[in-house]
PDB file of C-alpha atoms in Angstrom:
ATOM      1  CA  UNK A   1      26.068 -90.354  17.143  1.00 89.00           C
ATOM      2  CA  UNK A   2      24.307 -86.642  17.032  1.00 96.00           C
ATOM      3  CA  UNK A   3      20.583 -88.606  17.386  1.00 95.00           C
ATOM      4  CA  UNK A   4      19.780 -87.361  21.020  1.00 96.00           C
ATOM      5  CA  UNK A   5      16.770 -84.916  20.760  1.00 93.00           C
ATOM      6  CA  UNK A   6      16.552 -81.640  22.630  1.00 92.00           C
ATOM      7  CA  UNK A   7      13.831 -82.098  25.647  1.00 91.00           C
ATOM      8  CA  UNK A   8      13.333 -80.829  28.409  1.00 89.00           C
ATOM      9  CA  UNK A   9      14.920 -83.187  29.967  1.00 93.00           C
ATOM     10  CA  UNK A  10      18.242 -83.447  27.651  1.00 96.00           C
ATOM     11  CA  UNK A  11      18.356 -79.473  26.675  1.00 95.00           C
ATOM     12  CA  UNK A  12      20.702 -78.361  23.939  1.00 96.00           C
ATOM     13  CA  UNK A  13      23.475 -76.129  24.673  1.00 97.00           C
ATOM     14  CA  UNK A  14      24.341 -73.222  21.690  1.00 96.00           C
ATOM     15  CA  UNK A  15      26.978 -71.268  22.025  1.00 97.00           C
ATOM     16  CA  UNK A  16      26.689 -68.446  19.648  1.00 95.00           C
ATOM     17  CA  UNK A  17      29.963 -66.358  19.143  1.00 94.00           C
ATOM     18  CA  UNK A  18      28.947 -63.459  16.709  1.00 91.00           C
ATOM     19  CA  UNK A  19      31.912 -61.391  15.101  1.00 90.00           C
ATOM     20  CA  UNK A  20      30.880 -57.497  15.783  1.00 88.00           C
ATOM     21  CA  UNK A  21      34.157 -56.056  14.279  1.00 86.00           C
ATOM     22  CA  UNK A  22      34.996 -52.998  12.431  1.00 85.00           C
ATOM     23  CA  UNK A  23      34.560 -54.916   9.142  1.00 84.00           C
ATOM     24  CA  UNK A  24      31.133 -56.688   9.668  1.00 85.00           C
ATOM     25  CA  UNK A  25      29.715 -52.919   8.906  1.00 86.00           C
ATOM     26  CA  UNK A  26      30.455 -53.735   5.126  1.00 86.00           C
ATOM     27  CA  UNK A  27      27.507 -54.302   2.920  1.00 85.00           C
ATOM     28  CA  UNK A  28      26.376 -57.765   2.158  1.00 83.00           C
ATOM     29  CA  UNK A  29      23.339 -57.926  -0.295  1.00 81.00           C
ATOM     30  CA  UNK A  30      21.078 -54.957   0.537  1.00 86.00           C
ATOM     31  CA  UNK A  31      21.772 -54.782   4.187  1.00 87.00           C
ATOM     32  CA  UNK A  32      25.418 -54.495   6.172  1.00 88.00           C
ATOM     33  CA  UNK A  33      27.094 -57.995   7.573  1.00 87.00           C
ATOM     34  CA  UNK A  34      25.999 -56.944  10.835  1.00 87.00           C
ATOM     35  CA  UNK A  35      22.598 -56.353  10.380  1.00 88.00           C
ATOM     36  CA  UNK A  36      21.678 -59.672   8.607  1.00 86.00           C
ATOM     37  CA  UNK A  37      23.525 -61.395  11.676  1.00 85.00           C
ATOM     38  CA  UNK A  38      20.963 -59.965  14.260  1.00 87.00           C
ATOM     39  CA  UNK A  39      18.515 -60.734  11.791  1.00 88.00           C
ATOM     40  CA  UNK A  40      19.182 -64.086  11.623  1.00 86.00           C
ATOM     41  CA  UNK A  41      20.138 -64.688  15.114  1.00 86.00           C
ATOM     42  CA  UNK A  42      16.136 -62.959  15.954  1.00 86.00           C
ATOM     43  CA  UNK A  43      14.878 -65.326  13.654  1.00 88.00           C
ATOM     44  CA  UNK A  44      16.454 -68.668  15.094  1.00 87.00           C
ATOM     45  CA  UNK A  45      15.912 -68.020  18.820  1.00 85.00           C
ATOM     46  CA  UNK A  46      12.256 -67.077  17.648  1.00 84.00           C
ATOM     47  CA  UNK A  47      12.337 -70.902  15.873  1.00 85.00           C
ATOM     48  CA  UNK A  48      13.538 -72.399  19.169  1.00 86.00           C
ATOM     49  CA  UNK A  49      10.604 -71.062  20.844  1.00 83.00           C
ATOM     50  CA  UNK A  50       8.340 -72.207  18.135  1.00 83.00           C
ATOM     51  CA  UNK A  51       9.787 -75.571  18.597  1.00 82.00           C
ATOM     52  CA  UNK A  52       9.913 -75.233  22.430  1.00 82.00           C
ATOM     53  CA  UNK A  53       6.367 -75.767  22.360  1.00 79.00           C
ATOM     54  CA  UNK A  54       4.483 -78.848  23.294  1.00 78.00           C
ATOM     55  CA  UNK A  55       0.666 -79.524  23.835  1.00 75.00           C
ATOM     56  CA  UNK A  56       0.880 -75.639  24.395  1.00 74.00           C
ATOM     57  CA  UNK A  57       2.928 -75.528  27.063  1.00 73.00           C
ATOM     58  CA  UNK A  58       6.880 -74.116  26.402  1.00 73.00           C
ATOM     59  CA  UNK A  59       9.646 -76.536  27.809  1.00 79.00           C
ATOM     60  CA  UNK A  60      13.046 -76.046  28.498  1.00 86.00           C
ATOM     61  CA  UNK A  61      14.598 -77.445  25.231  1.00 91.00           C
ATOM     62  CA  UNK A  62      17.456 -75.010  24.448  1.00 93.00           C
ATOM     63  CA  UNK A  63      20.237 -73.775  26.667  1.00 95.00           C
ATOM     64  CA  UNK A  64      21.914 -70.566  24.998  1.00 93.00           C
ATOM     65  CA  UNK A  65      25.161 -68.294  25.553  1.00 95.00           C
ATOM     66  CA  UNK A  66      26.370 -65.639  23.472  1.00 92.00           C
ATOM     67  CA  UNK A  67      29.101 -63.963  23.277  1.00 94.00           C
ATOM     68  CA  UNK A  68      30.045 -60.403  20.558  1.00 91.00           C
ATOM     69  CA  UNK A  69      33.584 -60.138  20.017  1.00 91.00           C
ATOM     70  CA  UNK A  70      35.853 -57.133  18.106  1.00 89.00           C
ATOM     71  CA  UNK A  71      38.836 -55.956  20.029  1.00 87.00           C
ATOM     72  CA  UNK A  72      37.085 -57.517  23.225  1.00 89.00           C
ATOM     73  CA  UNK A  73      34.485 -60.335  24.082  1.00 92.00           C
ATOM     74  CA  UNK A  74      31.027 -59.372  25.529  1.00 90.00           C
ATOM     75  CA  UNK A  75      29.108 -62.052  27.023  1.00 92.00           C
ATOM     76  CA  UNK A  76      26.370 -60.880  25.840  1.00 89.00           C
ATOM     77  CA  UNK A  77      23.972 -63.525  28.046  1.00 89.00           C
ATOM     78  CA  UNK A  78      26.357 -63.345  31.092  1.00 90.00           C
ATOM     79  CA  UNK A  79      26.674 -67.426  30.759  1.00 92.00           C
ATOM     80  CA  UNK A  80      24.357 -70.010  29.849  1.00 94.00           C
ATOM     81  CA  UNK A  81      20.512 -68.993  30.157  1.00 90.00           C
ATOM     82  CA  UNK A  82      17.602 -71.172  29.345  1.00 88.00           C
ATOM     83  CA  UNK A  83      15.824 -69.360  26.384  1.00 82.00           C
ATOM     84  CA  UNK A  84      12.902 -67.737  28.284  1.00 80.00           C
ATOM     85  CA  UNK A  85      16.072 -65.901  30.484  1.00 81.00           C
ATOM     86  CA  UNK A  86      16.848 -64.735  27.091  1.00 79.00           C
ATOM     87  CA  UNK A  87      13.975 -63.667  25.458  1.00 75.00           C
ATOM     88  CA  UNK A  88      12.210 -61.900  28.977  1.00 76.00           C
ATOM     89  CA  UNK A  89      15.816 -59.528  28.472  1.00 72.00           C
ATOM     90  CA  UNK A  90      15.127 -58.788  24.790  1.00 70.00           C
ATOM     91  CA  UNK A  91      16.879 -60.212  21.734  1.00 68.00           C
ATOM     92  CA  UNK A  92      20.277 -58.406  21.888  1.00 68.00           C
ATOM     93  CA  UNK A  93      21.253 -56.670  19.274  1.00 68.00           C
ATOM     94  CA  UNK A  94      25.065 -56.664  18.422  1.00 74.00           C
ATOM     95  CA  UNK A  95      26.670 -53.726  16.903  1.00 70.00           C
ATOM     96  CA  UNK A  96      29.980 -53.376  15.368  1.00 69.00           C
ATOM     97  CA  UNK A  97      33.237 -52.012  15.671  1.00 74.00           C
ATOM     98  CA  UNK A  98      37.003 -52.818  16.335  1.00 76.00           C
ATOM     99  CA  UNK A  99      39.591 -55.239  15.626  1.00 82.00           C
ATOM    100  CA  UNK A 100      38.899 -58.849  15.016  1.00 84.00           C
ATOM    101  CA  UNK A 101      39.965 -61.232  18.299  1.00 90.00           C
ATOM    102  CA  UNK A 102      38.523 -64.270  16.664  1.00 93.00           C
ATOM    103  CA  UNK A 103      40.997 -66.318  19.245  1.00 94.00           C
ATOM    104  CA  UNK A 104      39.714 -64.726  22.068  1.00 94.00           C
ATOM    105  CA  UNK A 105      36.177 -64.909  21.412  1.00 95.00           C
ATOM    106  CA  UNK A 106      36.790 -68.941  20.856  1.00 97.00           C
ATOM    107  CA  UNK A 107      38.617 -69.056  24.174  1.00 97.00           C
ATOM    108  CA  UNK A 108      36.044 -67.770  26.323  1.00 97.00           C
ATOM    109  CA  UNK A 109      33.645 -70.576  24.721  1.00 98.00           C
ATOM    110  CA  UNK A 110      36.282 -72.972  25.437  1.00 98.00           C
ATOM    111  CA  UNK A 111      36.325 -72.122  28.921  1.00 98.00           C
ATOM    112  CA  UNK A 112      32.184 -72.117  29.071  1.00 98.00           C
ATOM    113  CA  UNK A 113      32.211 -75.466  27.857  1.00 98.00           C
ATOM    114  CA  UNK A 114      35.163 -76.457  30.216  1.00 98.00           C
ATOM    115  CA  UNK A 115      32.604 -75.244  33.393  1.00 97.00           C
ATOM    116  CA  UNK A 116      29.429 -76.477  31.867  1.00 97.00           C
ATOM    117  CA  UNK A 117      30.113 -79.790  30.061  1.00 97.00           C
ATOM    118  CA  UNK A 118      29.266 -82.238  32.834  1.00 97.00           C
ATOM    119  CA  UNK A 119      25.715 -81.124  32.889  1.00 96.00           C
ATOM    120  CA  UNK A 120      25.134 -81.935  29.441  1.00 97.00           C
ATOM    121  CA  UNK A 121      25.929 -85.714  29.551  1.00 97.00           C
ATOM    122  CA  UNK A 122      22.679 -86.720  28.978  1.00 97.00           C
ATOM    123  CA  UNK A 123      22.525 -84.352  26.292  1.00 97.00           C
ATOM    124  CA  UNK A 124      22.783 -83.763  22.539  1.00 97.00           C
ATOM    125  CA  UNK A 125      26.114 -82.519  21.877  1.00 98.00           C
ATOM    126  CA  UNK A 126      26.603 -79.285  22.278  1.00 98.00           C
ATOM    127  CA  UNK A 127      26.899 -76.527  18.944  1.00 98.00           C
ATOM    128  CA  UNK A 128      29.314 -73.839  19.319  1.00 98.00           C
ATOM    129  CA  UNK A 129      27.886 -71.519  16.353  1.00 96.00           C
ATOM    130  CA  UNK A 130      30.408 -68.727  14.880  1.00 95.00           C
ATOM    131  CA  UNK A 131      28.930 -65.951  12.612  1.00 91.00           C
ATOM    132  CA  UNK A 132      31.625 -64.366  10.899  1.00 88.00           C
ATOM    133  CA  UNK A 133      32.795 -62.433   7.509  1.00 84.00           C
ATOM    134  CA  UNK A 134      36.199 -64.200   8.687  1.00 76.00           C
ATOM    135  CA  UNK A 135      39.137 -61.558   8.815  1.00 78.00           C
ATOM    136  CA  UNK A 136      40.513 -61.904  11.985  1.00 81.00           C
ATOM    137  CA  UNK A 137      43.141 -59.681  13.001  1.00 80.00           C
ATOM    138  CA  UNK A 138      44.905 -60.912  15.748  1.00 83.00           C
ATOM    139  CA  UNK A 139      46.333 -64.654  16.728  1.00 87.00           C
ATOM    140  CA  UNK A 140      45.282 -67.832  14.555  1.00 92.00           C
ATOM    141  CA  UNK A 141      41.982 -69.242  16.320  1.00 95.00           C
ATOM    142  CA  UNK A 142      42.845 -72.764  14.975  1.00 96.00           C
ATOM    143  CA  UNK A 143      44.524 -74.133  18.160  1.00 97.00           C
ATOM    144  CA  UNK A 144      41.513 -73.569  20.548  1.00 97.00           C
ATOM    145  CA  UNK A 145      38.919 -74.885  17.367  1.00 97.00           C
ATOM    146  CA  UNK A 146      40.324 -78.080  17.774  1.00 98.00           C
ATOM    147  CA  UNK A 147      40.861 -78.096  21.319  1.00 98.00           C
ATOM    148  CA  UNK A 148      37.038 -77.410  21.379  1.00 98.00           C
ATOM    149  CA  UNK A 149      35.889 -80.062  18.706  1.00 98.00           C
ATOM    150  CA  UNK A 150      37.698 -82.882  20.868  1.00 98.00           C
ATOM    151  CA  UNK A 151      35.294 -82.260  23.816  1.00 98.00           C
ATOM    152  CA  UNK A 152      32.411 -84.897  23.898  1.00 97.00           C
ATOM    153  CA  UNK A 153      29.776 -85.752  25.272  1.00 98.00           C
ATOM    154  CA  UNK A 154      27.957 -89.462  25.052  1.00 98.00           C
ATOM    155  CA  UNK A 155      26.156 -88.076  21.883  1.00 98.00           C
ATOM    156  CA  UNK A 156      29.530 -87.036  20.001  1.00 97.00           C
ATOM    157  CA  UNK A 157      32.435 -84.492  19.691  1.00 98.00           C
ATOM    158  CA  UNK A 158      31.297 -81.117  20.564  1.00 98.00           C
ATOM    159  CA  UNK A 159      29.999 -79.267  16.986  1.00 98.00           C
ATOM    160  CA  UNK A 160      31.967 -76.368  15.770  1.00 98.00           C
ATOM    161  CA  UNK A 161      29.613 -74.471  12.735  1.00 95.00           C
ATOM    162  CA  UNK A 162      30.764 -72.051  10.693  1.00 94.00           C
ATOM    163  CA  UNK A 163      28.297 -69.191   9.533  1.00 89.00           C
ATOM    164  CA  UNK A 164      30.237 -67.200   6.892  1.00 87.00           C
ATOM    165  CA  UNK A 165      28.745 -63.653   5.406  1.00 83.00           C
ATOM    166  CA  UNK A 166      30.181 -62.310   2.361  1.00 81.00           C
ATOM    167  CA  UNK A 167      29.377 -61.323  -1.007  1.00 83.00           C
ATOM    168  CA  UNK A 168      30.135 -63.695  -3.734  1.00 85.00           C
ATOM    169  CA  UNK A 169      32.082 -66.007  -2.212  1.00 88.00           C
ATOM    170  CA  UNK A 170      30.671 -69.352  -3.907  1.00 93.00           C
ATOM    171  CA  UNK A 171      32.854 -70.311  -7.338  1.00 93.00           C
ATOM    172  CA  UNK A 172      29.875 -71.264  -8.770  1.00 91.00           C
ATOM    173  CA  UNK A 173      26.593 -69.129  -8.621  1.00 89.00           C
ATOM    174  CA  UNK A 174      23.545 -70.969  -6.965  1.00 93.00           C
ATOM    175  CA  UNK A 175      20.301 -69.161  -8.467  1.00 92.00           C
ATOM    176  CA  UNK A 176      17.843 -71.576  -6.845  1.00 96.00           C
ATOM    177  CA  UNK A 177      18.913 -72.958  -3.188  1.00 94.00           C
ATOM    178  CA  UNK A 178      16.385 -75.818  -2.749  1.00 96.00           C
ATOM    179  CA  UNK A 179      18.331 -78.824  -4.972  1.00 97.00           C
ATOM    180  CA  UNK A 180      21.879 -77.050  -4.260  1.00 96.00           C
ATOM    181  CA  UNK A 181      23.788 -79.868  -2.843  1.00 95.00           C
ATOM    182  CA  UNK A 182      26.113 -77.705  -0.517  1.00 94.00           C
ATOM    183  CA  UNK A 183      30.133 -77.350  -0.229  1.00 92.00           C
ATOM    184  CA  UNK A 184      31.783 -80.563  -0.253  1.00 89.00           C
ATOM    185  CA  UNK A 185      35.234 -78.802  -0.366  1.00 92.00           C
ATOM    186  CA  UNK A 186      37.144 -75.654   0.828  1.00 93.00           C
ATOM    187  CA  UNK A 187      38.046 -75.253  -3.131  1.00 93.00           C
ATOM    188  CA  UNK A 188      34.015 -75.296  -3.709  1.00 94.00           C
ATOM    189  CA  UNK A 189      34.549 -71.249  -2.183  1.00 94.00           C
ATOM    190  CA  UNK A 190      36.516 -68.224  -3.736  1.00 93.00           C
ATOM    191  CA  UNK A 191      37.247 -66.577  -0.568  1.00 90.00           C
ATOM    192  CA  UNK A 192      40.597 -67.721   1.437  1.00 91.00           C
ATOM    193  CA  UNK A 193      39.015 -67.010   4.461  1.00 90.00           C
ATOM    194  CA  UNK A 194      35.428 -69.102   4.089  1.00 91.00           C
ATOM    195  CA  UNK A 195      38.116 -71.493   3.071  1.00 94.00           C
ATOM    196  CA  UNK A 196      40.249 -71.216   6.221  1.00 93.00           C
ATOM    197  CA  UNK A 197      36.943 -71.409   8.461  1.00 93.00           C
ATOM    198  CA  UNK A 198      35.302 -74.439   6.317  1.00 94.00           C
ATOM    199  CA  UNK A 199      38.457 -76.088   7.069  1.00 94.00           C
ATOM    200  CA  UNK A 200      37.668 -75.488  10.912  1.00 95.00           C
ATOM    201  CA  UNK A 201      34.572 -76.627  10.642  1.00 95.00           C
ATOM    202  CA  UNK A 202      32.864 -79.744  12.415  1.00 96.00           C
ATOM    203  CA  UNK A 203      31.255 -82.236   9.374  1.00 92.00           C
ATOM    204  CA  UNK A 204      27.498 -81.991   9.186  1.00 93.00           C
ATOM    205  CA  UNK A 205      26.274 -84.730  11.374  1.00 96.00           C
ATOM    206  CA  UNK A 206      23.388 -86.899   8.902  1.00 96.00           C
ATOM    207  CA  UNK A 207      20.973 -86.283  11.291  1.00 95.00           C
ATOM    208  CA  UNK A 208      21.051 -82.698  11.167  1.00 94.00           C
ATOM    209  CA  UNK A 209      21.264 -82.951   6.825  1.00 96.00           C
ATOM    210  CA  UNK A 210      18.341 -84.772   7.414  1.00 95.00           C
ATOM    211  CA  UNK A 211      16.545 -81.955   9.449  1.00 92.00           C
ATOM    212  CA  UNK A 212      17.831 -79.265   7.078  1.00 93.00           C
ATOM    213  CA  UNK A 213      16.338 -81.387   3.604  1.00 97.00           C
ATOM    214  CA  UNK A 214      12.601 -81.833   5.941  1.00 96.00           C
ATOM    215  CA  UNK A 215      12.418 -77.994   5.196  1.00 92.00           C
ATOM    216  CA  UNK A 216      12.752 -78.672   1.586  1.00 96.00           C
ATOM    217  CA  UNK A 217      16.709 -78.313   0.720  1.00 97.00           C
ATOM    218  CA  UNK A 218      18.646 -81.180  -0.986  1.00 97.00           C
ATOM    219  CA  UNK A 219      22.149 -81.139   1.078  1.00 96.00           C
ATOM    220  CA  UNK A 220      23.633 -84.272  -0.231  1.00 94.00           C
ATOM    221  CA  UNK A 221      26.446 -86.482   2.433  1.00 92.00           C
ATOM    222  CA  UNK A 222      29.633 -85.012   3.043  1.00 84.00           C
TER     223      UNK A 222
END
């Protein structure tokens, strides 16, 4: 399970889901919530075109959709777009305001993946990526989570991640990140919310530890 590489070929689908409410315009480190997200989401799509990249010539590896939720969803990519749809628009970038429709924002990937998951049979399982600081407002987003993590494809269950940005929300400190071993329970975090989302979160498949320790981290099984 979870060992079918993106190619050309076999491209992954991501489905990013970024949380652009009211309360993602709190500070987190030296920046806001909000602004490390479109940081980080610059920086990945730029590593998927680094990786894209063979004998000089860009392939067709990753399939993305994204989709900016607060009171309302945005599809931010207007469906699925190959990454070099993506890029020739600009990297968006997502501000914030508004309630927190965490439900909604999960539906309208449901219903992506409902249209779209025959194409990716061939596929590594798709990755339905949530960035969130986690305090949804409106209807519990659990139902749809789980609705979404039993679609498969030949490769496995579709992958539900997880991205949670807050201050302080680890029980115990890390000061140096390369031999942490990572959360191995939802009592591992101090916040009640990381702990609702771990709980809603797909297990980290070992090939994908694997990839994560290759850039020098020590994520142990589990």
């Amino acid at each position: 399970m979870y060992e079918q590489p993106a190619t050309a070929l076999t491209p992954a689908l991501i489905v990013y889901i970024i949380d652009a409410s009211e309360s993602m315009k709190g500070a987190c480190g030296s920046t806001t919530k909000i602004a490390l997200v479109n940081r980080a989401l610059r920086d990945v799509l730029k590593d998927m075109v680094r990786r894209s990249f063979r004998d000089g010539i860009p392939q067709q590896r990753y399939h993305i959709a994204i989709y900016a939720y607060a009171s309302r969803v945005v599809d931010v990519t207007s469906g699925v777009r190959d990454l070099a749809s993506v890029l020739e628009v600009g990297i968006p970038e997502v501000t914030a305001g508004g309630e927190t429709d965490t439900s909604a924002a999960f539906a309208a990937a449901e219903l992506l993946l409902q249209r779209h998951l025959t194409q990716y049979q061939r596929c590594p399982a798709p990755l339905v990526c949530h960035l969130t600081d986690g305090k949804f407002t409106t209807a519990d987003p659990t139902p749809i989570i789980r609705r979404i993590q039993a679609m498969q494809v030949p490769d496995g269950n579709v992958l539900v991640e997880n991205i949670f940005v807050a201050n302080n929300m680890l029980r115990n400190p890390v000061a140096d990140w390369a031999p942490w071993g990572g959360v191995k329970r939802a009592k591992d975090l101090a916040d009640e919310y990381a702990q609702f989302f771990f709980d809603r979160s797909s297990p980290l498949p070992e090939s994908y530890r694997i990839n994560v320790n290759n850039y020098g981290y020590a994520l142990e099984p589990g």
